[in-house]
mmCIF file of C-alpha atoms and ligand atoms in Angstrom:
data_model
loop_
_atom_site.group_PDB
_atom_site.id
_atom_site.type_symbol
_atom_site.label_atom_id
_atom_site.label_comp_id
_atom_site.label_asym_id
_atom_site.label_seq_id
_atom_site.Cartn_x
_atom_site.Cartn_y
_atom_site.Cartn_z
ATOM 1 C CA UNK A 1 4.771 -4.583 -16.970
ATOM 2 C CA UNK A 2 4.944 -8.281 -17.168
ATOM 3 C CA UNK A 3 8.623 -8.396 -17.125
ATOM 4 C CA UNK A 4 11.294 -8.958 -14.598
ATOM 5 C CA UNK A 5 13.046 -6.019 -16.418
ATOM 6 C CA UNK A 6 10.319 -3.718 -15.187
ATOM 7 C CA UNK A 7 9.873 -3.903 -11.832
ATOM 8 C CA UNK A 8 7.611 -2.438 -8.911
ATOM 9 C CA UNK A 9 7.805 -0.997 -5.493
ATOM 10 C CA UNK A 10 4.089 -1.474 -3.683
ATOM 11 C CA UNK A 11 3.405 1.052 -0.875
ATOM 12 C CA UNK A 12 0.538 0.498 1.130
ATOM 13 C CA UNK A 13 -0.991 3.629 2.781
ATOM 14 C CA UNK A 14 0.584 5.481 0.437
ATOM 15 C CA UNK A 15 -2.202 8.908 0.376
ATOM 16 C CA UNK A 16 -0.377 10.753 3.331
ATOM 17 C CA UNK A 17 1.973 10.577 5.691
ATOM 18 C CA UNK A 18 4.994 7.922 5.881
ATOM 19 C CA UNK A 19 3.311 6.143 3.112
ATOM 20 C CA UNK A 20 2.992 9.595 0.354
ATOM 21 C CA UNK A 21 6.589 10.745 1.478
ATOM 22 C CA UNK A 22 8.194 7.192 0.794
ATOM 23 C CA UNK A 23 6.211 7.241 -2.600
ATOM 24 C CA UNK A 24 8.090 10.293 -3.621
ATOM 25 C CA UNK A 25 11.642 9.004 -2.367
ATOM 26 C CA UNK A 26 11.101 6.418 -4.098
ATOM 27 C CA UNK A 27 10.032 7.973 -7.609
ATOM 28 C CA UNK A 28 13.004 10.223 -6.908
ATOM 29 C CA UNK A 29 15.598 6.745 -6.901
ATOM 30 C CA UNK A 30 13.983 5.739 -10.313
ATOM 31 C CA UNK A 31 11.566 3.142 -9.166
ATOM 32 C CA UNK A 32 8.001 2.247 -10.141
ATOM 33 C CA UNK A 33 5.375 2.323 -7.986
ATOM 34 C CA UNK A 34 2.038 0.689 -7.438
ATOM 35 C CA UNK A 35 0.509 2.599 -4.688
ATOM 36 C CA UNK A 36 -2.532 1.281 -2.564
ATOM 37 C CA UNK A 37 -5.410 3.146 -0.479
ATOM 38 C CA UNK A 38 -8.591 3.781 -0.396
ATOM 39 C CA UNK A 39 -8.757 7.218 -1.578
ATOM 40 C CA UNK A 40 -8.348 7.577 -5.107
ATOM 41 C CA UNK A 41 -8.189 11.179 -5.508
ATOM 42 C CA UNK A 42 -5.221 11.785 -3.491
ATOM 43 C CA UNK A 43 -3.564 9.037 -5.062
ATOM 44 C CA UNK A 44 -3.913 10.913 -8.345
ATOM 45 C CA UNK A 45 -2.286 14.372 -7.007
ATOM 46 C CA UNK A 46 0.233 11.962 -5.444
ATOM 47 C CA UNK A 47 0.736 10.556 -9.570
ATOM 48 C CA UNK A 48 1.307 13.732 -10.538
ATOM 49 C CA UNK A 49 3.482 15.435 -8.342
ATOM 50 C CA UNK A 50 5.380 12.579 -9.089
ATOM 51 C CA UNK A 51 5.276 12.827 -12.743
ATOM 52 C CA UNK A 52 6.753 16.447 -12.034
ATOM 53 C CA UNK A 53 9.911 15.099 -10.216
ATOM 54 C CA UNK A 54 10.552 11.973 -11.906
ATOM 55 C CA UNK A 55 8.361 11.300 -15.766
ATOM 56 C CA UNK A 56 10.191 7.865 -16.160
ATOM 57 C CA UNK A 57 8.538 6.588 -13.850
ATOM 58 C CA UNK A 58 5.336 4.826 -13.563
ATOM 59 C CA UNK A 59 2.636 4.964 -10.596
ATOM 60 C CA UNK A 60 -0.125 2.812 -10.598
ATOM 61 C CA UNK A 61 -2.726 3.108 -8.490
ATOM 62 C CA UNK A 62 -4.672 0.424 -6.905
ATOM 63 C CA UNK A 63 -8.293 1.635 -4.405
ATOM 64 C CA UNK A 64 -8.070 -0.742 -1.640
ATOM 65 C CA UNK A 65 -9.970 -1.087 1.759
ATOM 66 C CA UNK A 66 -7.250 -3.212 3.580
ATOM 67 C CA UNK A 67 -9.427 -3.528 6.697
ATOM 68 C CA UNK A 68 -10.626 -6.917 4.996
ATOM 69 C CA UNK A 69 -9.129 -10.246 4.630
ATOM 70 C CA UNK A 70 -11.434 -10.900 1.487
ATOM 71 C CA UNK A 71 -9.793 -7.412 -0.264
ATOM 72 C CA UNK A 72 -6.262 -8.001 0.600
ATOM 73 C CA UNK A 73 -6.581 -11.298 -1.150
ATOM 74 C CA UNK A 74 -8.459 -10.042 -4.164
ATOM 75 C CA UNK A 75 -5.454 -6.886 -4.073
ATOM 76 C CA UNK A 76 -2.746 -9.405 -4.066
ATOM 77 C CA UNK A 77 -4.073 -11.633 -6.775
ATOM 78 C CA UNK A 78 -4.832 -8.526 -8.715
ATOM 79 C CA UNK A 79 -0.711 -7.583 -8.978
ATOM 80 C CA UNK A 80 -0.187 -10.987 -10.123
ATOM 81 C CA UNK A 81 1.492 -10.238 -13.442
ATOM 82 C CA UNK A 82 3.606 -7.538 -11.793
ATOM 83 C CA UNK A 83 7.173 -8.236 -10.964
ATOM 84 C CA UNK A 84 7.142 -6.437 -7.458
ATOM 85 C CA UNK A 85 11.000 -6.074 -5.976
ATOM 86 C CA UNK A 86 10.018 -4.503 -2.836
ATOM 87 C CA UNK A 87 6.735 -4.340 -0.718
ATOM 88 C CA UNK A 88 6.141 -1.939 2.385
ATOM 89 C CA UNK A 89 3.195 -2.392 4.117
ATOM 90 C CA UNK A 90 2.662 0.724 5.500
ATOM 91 C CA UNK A 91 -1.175 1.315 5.696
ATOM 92 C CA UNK A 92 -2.497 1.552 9.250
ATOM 93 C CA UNK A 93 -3.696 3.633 12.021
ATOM 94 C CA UNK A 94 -3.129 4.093 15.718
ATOM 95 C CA UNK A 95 -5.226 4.373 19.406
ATOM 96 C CA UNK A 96 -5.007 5.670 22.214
ATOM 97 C CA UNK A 97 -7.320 5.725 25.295
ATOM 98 C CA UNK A 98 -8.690 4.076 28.387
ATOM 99 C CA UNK A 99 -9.845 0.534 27.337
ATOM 100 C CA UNK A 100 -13.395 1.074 28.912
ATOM 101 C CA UNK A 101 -13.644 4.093 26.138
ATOM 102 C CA UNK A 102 -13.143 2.494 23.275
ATOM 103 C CA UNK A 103 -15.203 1.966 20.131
ATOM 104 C CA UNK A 104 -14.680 -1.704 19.979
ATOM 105 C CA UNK A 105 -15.283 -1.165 15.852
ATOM 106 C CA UNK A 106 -12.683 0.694 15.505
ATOM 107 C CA UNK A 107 -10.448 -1.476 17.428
ATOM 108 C CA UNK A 108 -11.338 -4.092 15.313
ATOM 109 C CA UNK A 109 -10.553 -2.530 12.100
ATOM 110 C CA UNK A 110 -7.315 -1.421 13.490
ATOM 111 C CA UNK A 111 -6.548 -5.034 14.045
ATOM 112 C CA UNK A 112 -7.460 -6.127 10.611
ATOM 113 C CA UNK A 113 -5.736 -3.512 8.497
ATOM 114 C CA UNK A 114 -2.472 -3.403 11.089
ATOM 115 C CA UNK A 115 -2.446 -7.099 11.766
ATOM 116 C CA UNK A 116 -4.637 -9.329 9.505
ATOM 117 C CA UNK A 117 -4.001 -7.445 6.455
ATOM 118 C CA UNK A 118 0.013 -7.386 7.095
ATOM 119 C CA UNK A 119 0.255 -10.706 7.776
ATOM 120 C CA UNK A 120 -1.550 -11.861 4.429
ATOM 121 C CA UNK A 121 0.282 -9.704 2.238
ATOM 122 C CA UNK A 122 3.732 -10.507 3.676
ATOM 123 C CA UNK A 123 3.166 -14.054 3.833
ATOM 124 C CA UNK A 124 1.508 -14.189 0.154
ATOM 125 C CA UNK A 125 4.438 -11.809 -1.324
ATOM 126 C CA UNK A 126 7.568 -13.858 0.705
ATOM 127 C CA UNK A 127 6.013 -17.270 -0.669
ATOM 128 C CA UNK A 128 5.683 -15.976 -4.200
ATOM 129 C CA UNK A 129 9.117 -14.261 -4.472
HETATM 130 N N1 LIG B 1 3.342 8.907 12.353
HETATM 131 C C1 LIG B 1 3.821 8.276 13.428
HETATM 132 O O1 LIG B 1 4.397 8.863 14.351
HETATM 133 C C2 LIG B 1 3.693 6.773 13.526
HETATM 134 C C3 LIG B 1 4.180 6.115 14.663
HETATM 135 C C4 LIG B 1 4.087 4.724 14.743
HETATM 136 C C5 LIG B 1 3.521 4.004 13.692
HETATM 137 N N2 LIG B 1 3.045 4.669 12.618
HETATM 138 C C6 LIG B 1 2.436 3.880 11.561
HETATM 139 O O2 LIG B 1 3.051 4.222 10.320
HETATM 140 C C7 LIG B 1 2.069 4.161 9.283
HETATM 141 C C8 LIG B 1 1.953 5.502 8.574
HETATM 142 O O3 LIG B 1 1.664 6.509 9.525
HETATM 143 P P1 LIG B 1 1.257 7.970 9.080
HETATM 144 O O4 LIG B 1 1.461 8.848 10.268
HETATM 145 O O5 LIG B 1 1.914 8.329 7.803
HETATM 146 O O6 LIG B 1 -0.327 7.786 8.893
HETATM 147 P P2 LIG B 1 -1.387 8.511 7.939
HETATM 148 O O7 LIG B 1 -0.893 9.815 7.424
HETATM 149 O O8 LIG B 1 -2.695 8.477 8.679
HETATM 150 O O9 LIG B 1 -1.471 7.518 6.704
HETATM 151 C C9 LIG B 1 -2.094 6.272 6.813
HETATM 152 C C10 LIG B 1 -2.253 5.696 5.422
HETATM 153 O O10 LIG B 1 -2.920 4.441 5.549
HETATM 154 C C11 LIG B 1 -4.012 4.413 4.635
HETATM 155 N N3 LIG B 1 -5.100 3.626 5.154
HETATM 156 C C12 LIG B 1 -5.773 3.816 6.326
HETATM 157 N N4 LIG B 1 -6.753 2.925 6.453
HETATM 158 C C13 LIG B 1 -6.704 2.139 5.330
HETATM 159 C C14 LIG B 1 -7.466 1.056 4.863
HETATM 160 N N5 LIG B 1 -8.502 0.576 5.567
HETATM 161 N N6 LIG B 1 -7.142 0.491 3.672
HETATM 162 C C15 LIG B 1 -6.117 0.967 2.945
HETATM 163 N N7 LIG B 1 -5.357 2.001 3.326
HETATM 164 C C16 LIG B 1 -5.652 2.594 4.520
HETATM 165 C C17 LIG B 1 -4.430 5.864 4.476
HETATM 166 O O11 LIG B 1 -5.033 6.081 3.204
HETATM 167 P P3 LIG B 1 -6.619 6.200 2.937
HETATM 168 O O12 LIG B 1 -7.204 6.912 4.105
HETATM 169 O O13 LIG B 1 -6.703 6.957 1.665
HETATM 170 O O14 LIG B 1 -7.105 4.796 2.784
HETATM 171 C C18 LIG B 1 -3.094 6.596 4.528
HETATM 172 O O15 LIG B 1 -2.507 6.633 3.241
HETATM 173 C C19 LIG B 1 0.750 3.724 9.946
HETATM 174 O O16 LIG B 1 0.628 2.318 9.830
HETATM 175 C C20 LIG B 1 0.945 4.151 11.386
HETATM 176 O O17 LIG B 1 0.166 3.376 12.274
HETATM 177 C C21 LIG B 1 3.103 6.016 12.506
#
């Protein structure tokens, strides 16, 4: 950590899906990984299924809620002293329906954590690196 010489890929949404599948590509093409969500525990099987494929390299896990401005900024600052070569955002959800059913809510935390949250951590990780 701390180094140029070690350096990290960040996955958001990395628990399931897109996001747990790229995690293990990854791991498999020798690259460390800080992986992001909001559920810890599956973020620890995904540590060591990777530590079965690949033991040189190192996962760190990071419990986020990405549905708010106020966390991805906190997240971001919080990787400061990592050296991160690549960052997918990846966390995010989809909806489908008739506009008069939705759960406005919902809506609105889709539009955070697809939008809001993407936009902050792209724009924050482009002007650092
Ligand atoms: N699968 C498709 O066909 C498809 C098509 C178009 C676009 N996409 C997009 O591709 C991405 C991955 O899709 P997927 O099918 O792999 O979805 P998925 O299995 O539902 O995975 C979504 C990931 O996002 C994380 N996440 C959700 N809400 C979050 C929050 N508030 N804060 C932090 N992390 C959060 C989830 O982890 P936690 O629940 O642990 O937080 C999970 O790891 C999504 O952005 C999705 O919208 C998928």
């Amino acid at each position: 950590m701390k180094s140029r010489d070690n350096k990290y890929t960040v996955i958001t949404g990395s628990s399931s899906g897109i996001g747990y599948a790229t995690a293990i590509a990854f791991a498999k093409r020798d690259k460390n990984l800080i992986v992001i969500t909001r559920r810890k525990e599956k973020l620890e099987a995904l540590k060591q299924e990777i530590a079965s494929i690949n033991a040189n390299v190192e996962v760190v896990i990071k419990v986020c809620d990405l549905s708010s401005a106020t966390n991805a900024h906190s997240l971001f600052d919080d990787l400061e002293n990592y050296f991160i070569e690549t960052w997918i955002n990846n966390a995010g959800f989809g909806h489908y329906g008739s506009v008069k059913d939705q759960d406005l809510d919902k809506i609105e935390t889709m539009l955070h954590l697809n939008i809001e949250a993407l936009t902050i951590l792209s724009t924050r990780y482009v002007s650092k690196y």
